[in-house]
XYZ file of C-alpha atoms in Angstrom:
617
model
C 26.954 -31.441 5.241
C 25.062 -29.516 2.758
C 27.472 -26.733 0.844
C 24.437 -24.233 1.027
C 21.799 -24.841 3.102
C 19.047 -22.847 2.428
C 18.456 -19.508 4.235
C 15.702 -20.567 6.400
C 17.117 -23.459 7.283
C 19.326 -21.713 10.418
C 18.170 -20.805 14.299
C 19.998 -18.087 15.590
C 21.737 -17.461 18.536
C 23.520 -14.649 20.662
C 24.363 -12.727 23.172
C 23.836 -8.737 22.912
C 26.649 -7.823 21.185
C 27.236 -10.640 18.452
C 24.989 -12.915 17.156
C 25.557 -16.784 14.853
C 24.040 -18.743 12.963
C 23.290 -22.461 13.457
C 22.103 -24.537 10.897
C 19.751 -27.633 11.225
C 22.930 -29.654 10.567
C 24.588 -28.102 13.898
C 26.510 -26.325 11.798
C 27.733 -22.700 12.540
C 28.181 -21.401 8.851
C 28.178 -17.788 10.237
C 29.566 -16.137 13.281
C 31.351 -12.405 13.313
C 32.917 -11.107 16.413
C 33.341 -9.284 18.343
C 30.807 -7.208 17.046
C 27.835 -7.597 14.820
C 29.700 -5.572 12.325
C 32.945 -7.392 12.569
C 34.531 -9.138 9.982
C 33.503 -12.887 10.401
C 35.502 -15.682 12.055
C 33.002 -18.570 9.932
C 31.227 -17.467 6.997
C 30.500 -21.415 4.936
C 27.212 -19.385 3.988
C 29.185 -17.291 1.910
C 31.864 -19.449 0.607
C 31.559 -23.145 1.497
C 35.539 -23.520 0.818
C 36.964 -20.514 2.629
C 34.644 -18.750 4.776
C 35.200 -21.294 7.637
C 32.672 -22.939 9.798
C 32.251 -24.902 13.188
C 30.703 -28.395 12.826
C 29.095 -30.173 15.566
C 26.627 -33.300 14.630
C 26.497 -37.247 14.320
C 28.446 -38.963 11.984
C 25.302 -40.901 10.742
C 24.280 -38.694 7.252
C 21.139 -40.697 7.228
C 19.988 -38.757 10.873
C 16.785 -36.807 10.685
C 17.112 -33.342 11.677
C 14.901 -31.223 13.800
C 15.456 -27.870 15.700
C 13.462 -25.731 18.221
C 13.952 -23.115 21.074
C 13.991 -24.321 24.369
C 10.675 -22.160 25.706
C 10.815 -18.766 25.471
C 14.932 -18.466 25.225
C 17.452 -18.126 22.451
C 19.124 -21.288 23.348
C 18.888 -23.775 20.443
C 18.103 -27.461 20.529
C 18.965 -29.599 17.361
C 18.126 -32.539 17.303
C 19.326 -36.008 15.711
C 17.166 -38.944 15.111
C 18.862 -42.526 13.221
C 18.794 -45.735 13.469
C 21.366 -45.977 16.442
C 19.954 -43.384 18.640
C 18.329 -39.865 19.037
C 21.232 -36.584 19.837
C 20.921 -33.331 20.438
C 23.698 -30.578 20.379
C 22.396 -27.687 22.560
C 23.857 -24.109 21.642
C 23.716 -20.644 23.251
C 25.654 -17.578 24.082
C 26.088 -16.010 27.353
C 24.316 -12.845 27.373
C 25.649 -9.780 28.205
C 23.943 -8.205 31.423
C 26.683 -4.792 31.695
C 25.812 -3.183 28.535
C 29.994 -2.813 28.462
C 31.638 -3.609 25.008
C 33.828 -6.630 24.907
C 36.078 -8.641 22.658
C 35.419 -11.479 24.618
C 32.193 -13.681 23.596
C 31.407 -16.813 23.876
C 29.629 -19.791 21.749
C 28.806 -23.021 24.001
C 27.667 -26.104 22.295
C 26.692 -29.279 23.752
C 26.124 -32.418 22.964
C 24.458 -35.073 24.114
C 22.663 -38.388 23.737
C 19.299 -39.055 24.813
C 18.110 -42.749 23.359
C 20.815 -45.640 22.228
C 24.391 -44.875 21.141
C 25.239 -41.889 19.066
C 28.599 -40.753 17.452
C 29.213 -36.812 17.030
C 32.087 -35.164 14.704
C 33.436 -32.065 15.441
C 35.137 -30.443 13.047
C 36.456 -26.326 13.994
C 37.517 -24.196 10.864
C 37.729 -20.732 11.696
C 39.072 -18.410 8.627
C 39.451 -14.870 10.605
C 38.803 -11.073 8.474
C 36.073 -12.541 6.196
C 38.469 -15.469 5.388
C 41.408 -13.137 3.917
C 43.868 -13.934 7.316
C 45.791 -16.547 8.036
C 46.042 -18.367 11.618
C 47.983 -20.762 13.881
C 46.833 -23.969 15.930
C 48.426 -24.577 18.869
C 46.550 -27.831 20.013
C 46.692 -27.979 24.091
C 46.507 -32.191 25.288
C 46.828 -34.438 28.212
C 46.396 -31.508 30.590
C 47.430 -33.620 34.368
C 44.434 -31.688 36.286
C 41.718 -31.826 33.592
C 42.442 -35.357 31.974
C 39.338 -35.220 29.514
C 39.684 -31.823 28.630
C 40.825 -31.154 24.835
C 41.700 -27.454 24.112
C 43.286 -25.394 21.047
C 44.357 -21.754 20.376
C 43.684 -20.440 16.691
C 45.961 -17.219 16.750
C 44.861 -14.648 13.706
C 46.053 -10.631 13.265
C 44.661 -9.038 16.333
C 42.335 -11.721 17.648
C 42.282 -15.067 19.537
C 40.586 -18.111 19.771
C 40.078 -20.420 22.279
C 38.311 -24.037 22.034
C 37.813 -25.837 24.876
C 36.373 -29.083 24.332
C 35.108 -32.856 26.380
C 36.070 -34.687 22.394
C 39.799 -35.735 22.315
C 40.939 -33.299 19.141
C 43.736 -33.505 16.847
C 45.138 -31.488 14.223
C 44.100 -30.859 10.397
C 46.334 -28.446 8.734
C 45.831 -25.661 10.935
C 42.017 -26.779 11.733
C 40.615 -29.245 14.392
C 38.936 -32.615 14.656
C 37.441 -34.552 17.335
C 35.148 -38.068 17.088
C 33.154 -38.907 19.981
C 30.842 -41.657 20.883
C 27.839 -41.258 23.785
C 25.350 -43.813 25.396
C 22.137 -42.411 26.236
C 22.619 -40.069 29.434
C 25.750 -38.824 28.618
C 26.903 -35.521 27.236
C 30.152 -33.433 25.991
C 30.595 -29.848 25.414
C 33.050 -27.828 23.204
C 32.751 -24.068 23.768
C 34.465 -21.530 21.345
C 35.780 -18.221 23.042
C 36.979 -15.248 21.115
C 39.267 -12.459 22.934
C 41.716 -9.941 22.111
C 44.846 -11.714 21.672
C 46.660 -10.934 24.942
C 43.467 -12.044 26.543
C 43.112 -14.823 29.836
C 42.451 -17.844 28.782
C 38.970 -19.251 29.703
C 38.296 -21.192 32.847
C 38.368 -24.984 32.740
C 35.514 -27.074 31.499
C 33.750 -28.509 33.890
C 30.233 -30.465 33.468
C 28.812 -28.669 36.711
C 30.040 -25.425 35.728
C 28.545 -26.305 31.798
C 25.444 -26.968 33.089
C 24.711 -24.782 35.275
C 25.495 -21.937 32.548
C 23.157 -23.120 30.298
C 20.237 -22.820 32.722
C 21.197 -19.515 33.892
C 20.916 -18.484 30.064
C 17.602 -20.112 30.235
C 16.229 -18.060 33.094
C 17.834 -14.855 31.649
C 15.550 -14.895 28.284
C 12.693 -16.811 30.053
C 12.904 -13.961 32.874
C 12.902 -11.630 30.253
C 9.947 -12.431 28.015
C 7.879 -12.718 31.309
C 7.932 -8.806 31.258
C 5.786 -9.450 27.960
C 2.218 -7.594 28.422
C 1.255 -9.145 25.329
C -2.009 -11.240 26.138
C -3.379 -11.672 22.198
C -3.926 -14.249 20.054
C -0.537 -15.535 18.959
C 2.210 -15.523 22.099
C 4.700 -17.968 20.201
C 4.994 -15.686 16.986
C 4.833 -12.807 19.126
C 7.025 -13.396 21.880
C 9.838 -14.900 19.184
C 9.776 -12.333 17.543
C 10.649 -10.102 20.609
C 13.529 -12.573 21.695
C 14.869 -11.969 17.764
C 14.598 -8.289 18.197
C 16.252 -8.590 20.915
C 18.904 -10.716 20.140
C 19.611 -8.195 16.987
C 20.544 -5.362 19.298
C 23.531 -3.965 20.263
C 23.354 -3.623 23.968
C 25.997 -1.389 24.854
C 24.273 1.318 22.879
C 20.700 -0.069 22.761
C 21.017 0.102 18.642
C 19.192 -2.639 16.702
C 20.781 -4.212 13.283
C 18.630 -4.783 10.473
C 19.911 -8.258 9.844
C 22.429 -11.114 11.772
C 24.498 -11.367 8.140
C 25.658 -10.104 4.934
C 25.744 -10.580 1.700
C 22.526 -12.959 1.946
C 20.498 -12.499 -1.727
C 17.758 -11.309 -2.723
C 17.653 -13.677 -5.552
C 19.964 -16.618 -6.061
C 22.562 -15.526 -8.630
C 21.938 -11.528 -8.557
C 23.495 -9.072 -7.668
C 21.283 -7.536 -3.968
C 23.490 -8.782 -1.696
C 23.889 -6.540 1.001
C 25.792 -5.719 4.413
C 22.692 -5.514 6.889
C 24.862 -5.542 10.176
C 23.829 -1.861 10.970
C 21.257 0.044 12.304
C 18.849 1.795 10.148
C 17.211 5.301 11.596
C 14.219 3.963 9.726
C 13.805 0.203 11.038
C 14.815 1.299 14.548
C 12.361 3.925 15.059
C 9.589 1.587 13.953
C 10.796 -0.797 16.335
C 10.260 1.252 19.133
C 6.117 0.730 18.657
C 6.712 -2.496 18.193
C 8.581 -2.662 21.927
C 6.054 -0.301 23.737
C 2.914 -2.592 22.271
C 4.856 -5.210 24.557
C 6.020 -3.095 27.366
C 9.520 -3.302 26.519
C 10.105 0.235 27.762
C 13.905 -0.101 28.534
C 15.024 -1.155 25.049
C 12.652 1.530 23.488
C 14.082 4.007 25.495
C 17.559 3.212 25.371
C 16.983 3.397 21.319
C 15.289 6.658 21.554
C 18.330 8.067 23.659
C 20.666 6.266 20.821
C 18.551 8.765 18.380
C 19.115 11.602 20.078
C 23.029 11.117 20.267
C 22.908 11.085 16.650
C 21.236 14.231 16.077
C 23.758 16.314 18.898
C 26.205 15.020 16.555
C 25.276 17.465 14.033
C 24.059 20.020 15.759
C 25.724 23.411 14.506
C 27.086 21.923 11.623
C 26.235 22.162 7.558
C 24.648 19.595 5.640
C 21.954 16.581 6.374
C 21.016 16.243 10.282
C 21.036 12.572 10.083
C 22.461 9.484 7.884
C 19.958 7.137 6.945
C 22.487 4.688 9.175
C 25.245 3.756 11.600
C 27.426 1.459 12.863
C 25.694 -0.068 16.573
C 28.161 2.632 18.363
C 27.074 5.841 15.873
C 30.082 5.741 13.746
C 28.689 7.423 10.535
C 31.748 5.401 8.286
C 30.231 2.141 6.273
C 32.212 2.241 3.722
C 31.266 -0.827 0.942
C 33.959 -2.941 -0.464
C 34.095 -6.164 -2.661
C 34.953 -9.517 -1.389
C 35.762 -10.702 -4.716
C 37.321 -13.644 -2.799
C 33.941 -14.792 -1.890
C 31.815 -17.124 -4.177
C 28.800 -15.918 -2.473
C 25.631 -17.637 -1.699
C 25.176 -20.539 -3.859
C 27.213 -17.862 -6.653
C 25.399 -14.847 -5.618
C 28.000 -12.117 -6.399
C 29.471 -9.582 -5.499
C 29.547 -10.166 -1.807
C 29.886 -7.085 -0.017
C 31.272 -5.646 3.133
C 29.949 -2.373 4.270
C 27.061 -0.185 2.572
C 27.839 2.609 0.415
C 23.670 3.645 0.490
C 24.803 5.366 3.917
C 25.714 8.253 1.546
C 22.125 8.103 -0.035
C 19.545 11.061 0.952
C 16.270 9.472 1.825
C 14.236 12.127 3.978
C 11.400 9.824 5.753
C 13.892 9.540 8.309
C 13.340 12.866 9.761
C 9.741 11.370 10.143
C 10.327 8.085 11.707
C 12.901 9.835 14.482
C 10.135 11.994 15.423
C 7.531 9.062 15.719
C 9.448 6.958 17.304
C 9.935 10.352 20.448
C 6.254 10.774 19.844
C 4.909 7.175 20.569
C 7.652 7.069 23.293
C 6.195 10.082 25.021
C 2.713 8.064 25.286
C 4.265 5.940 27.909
C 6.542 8.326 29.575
C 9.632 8.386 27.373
C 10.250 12.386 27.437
C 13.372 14.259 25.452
C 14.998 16.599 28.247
C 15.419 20.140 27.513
C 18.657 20.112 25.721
C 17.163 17.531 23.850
C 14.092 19.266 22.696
C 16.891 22.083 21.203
C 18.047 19.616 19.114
C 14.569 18.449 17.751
C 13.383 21.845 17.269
C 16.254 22.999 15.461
C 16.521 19.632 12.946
C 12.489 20.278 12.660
C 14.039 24.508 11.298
C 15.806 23.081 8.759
C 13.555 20.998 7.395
C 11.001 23.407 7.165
C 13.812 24.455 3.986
C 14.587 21.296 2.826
C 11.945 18.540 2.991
C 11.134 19.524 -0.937
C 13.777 17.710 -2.405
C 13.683 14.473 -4.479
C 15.467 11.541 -2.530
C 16.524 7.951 -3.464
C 13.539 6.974 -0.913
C 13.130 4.164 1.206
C 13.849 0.879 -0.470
C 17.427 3.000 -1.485
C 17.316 2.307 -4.921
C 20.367 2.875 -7.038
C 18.444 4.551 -9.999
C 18.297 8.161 -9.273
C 16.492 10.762 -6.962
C 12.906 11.342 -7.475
C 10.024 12.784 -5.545
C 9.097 10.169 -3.333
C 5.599 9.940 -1.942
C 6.475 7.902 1.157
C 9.692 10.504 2.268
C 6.961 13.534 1.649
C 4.141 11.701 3.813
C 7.474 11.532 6.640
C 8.732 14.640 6.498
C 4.548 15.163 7.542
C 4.804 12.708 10.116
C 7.894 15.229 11.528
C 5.569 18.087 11.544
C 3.134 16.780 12.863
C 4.382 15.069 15.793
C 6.696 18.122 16.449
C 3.645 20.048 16.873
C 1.773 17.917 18.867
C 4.708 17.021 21.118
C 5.564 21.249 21.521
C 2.042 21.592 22.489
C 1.482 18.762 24.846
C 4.673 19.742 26.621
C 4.918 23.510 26.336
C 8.169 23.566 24.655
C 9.529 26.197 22.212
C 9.152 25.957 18.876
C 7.970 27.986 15.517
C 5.071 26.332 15.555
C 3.463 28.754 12.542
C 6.619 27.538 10.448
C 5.956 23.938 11.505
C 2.664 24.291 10.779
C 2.649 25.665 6.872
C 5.043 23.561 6.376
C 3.247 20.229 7.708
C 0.058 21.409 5.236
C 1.900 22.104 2.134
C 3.333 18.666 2.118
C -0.252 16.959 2.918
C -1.659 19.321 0.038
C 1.086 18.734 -2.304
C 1.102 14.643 -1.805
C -2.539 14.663 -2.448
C -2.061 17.050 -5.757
C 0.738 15.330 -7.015
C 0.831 11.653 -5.804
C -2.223 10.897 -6.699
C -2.691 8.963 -9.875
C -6.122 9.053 -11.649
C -5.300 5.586 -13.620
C -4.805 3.588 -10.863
C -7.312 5.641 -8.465
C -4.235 5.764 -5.874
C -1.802 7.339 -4.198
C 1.638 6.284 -5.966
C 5.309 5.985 -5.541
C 6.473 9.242 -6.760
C 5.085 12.264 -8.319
C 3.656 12.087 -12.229
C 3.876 8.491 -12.178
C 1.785 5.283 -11.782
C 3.479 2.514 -9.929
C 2.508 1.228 -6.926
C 4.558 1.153 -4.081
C 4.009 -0.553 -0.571
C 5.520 1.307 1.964
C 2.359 3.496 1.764
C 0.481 0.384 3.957
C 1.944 2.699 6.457
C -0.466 5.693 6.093
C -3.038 4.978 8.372
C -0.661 3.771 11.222
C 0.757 7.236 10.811
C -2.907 8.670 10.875
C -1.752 10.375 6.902
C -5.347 9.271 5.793
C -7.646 7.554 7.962
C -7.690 3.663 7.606
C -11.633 3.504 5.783
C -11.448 6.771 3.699
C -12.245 6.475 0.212
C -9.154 7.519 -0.889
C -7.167 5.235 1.502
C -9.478 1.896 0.623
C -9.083 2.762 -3.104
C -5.436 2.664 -2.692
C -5.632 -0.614 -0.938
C -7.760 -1.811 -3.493
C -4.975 -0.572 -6.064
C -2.045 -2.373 -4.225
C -4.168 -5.669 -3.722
C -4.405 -5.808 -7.735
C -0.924 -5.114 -8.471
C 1.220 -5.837 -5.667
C 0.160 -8.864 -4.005
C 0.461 -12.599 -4.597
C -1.777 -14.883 -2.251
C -1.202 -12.893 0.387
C 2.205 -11.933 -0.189
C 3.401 -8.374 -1.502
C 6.067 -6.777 -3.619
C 7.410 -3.406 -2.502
C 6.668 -2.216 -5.712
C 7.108 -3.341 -10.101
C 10.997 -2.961 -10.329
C 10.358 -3.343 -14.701
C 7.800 -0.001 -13.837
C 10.187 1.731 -11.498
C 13.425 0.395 -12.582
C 16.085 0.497 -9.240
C 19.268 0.409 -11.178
C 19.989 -2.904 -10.452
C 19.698 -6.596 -12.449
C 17.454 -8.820 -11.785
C 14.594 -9.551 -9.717
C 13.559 -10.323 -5.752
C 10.680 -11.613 -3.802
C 7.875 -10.387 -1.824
C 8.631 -8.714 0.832
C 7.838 -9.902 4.457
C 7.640 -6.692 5.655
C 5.012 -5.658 3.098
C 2.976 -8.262 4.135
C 2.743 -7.443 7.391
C 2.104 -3.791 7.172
C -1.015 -4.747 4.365
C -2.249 -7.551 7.445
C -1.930 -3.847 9.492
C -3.886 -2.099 7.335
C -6.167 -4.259 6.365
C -7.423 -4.751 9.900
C -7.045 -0.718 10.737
C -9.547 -0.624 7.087
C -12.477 -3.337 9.160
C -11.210 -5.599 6.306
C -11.061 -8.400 9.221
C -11.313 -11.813 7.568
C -9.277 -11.377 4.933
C -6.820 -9.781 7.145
C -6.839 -12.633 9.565
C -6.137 -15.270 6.725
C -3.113 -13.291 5.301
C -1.410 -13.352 8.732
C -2.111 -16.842 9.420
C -1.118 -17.985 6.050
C 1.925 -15.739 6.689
C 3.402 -18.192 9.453
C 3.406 -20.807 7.175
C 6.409 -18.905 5.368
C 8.225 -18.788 8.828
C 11.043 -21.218 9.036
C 10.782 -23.921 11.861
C 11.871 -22.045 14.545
C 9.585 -19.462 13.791
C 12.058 -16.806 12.233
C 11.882 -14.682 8.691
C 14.259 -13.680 6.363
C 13.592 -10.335 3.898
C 11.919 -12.056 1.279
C 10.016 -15.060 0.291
C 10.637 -16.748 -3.177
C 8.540 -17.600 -6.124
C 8.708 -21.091 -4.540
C 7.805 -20.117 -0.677
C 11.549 -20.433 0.618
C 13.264 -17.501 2.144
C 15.203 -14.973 0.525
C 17.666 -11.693 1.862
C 19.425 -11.297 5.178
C 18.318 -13.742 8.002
C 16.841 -12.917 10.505
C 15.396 -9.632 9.503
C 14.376 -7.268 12.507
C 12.336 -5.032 9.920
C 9.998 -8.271 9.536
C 9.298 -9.017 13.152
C 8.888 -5.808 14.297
C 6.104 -5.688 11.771
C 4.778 -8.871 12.589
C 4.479 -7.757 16.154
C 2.956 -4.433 15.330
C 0.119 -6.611 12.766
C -0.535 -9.220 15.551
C -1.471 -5.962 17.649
C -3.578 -4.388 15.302
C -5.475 -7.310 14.166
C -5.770 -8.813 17.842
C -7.255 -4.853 18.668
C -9.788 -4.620 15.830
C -11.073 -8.684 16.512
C -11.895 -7.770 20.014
C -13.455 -4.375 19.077
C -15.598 -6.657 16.428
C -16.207 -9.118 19.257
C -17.537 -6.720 21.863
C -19.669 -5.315 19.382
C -21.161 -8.633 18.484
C -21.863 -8.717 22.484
C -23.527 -5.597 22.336
């Protein structure tokens, strides 16, 4: 078992309300429960020694490994190939269909042999709050009515776990091992179940009972994806990409994360390691035209109602309207500690718990909460009346405070500064305010909206503009490039083949991108505040394929996006970044990166039939 396998090297799995991590060794080197945000129960990606970690693969070290999906589902096939036979273990989470928090979840894993004779190890080391808390076995054997069923009881500080398992187990310390050996056709399960620590135990193992589990999981995601109206080019990136969305939110609220994990870096050995279990204003509202483009009404709905929760929070009280994010239930409290404990990733340090840039001021927010109501409202999605109070009166107050420098979107630790992107948002605010008051006939101070919407659009083109690199720039009076601005056109700001626009494309192709790939932006121009460097950013790459086919740029556009799922891992997921060397870098799987590959896949399919139909003509 490798100490640190790299990033990419992991499928995920999940079910609604916790997600883990399964690497191409069948080991689950990160699981946290029973949230997203919880602290973790195995985290061997963080500290091979004590962050704990649930083993389940052949004893042969010489076996080949492979994963994939099973079609269109989040259950997770890895498979072993050797010299004595060919095994798979099988893994997948029950999802959860009542949108009801629970501390009970549930990780199956089986295993099985398909050609010859294969041995499997198991080997269960939970280490419960990130590691720091000590547990209990109490191994359960030679049960009179279930014979073959193996079962233990780790006991932690307000939390339980079950495993229930088909190997016979004995003790390690206060761990658990099992050897087993299968002939082709036969199979064993071990499934781990968390609870509260007063909880039922789980229901008996039974092969049937396994079995038919697993396809009902099946049917669940395959049901699911069949609701797709996608019809483009590239269904397999596409469609995974929706099941990872998916699997990323929080469905008792509807909330996405950013990110399954923490602590991930940015670059082996730095110091951007960060908690990405939470849901970002930003990354959510973007998702939402990401869902619609696939029909996905429900979850963008249920995220636009999750929005507008956030704002009635606020409403009649000092202060910013909204935090740049929550915790999946709203809670505004991240705060960021040190888990000096922790190696870290291959030494990455500090690992951290929480994120204290929930206290930073980053006004594009304001914009993205009213784009994401705005593109909702195209397909029915409408804010009731109460609702629309709450808009109008955030949109009042920012008509008095969007002029303020901010620590901007990539929430660098360097200082405030007049950001170009969080002016061009508090636009997009305006603007969609305006259009959304009119096509609805609410109330609103539309002449306040109004100046205000133009002053912004007249100052960013004053002051953002820089004549040495014929381009709009990352803040005011300065010259560095900055990629968030791919966004522009999708937020009609400029249109996509304006002279302006394609000479600040031209701009961020010299300086920003790398065979395809782009930087958000020169941290030695635009120092951050923090050491060391990072690597392109997925993300970024997507929204240039977006704008480069909004821009008729169509070629080129298509090569960057196909060269761009050469960089997925084998199951077809993405982490933050990509390396200097191609592998994956940053918190895995990133939602910001497939929402953007799903909004890039719908551009570029649009503008390659538009080109088609006028080659018919």
């Amino acid at each position: 078992m490798d100490r640190y396998p790299p990033v990419a090297d992991h499928g995920l799995v999940g079910d609604l309300q916790t997600a883990a991590l399964v690497s191409s060794q069948g080991v689950v080197d990160w699981f946290a429960a029973p949230r997203f945000d919880s602290p973790s129960i195995f985290a061997a990606l963080l500290d091979h020694d004590r962050g704990g970690y649930f083993l389940l693969g052949p004893e042969n070290d010489e076996a080949t490994c492979r994963q994939l999906y099973y079609p269109d589902s989040a259950v997770l096939v890895t498979r072993f190939m050797s010299p004595d036979g060919v095994g798979e273990v099988i893994d997948c989470m029950p999802p959860d269909r009542k949108q009801t928090p629970t501390d009970r979840h549930t990780l199956i894993r089986i295993v099985r042999a398909v050609r010859g004779a294969v041995r499997f190890n198991l080997e269960c080391r939970p280490r419960f709050d990130y590691g720091r808390a000590r547990h209990e076995l109490h191994l359960h054997q030679h049960q009179p009515q279930h014979p073959r069923l193996q079962g233990a009881t780790f006991t932690g500080p307000g939390i339980t776990a079950h495993l229930q398992s088909t190997f016979p187990l004995e003790r390690d310390d206060q761990d658990v091992r099992g050897t087993v050996t299968l002939n082709a056709g036969e199979q064993a399960a071990a499934v781990f179940t968390v609870c509260e620590p007063d909880g039922p135990m789980p229901e008996p193992l039974t092969a049937d009972g396994i079995t038919l589990q697993l396809w009902d999981i099946v049917e669940y995601w395959q049901r699911w994806v069949r609701t797709s109206n996608y019809r483009g080019r590239w269904p397999g990136m596409v469609h995974r990409s929706a099941i990872t969305l998916k699997l990323l939110t929080y469905a008792p609220t509807g909330a996405p994360i950013a990110a399954a994990t923490m602590g991930l870096p940015e670059q082996v050995g730095g110091e951007r390691n960060w908690d990405y279990r939470y849901t970002w204003v930003r990354d959510g509202s973007l998702s939402v035209r990401a869902l619609l483009d696939l029909g996905f009404i429900e979850e963008a709905t249920r995220f636009t109602r999750w929005l507008g929760e956030r704002l009635r929070d606020r409403m009649g009280m000092d202060g910013e309207r909204l935090q740049i994010m929550y915790r999946v239930d709203g809670d505004p409290l991240l705060t960021e500690e040190i888990l000096d404990h922790f190696e870290g990733y291959r030494g990455s340090s500090p690992v951290r718990a929480g994120n204290a840039a929930a206290d930073q001021l980053q006004l594009d927010i304001y914009g993205e909460v009213m784009y994401a109501l705005a593109e909702g409202h195209e397909v029915g999605v409408q804010t009731g009346y109460h609702g629309w109070k709450g808009l109008a009166r955030t949109l009042d107050w920012l008509a008095d405070s969007w002029d303020r420098p901010d620590e901007g979107i990539w929430e660098t630790r360097g200082g405030r500064n007049d950001f170009t992107y969080s002016r061009v948002m508090c636009w997009v605010a305006f603007d969609r305010g305006l259009r959304l008051a009119a096509e609805f006939s609410r109330p609103a101070d539309t002449v306040r909206w109004t100046a205000a919407r133009d002053a912004i659009l007249e100052q960013v083109m004053d002051k953002a503009w820089s004549q040495k690199e014929q381009a709009l720039v990352q803040h005011y009076g300065g010259d560095v490039l900055d990629a968030s601005l791919l966004l522009l056109p999708r937020l009609r700001f400029l249109a996509p083949k304006s002279p302006g626009w394609l000479s600040t494309l031209d701009a961020i192709d010299r300086k920003l991108v790398s065979d395809s790939l782009v930087y958000r932006y020169d941290p030695e121009a635009s120092p951050d505040g923090l050491r060391g460097s990072e690597g392109t950013f997925s993300l970024c790459t997507f929204l240039y394929v977006d704008a480069l086919a909004k821009a008729g740029r169509l070629p080129q556009a298509r090569y960057t996006f196909e060269k761009m799922h050469t960089y997925a891992n084998h199951v077809g997921l993405f982490a933050e970044e990509i390396g200097p060397s191609g592998e994956q870098l940053g918190n895995f799987p990133q939602a910001f990166t497939h929402l953007s590959l799903i909004m890039a896949a719908g551009s570029l399919d649009n503008a390659l039939d538009a080109a088609l139909a006028r080659g018919r003509d």
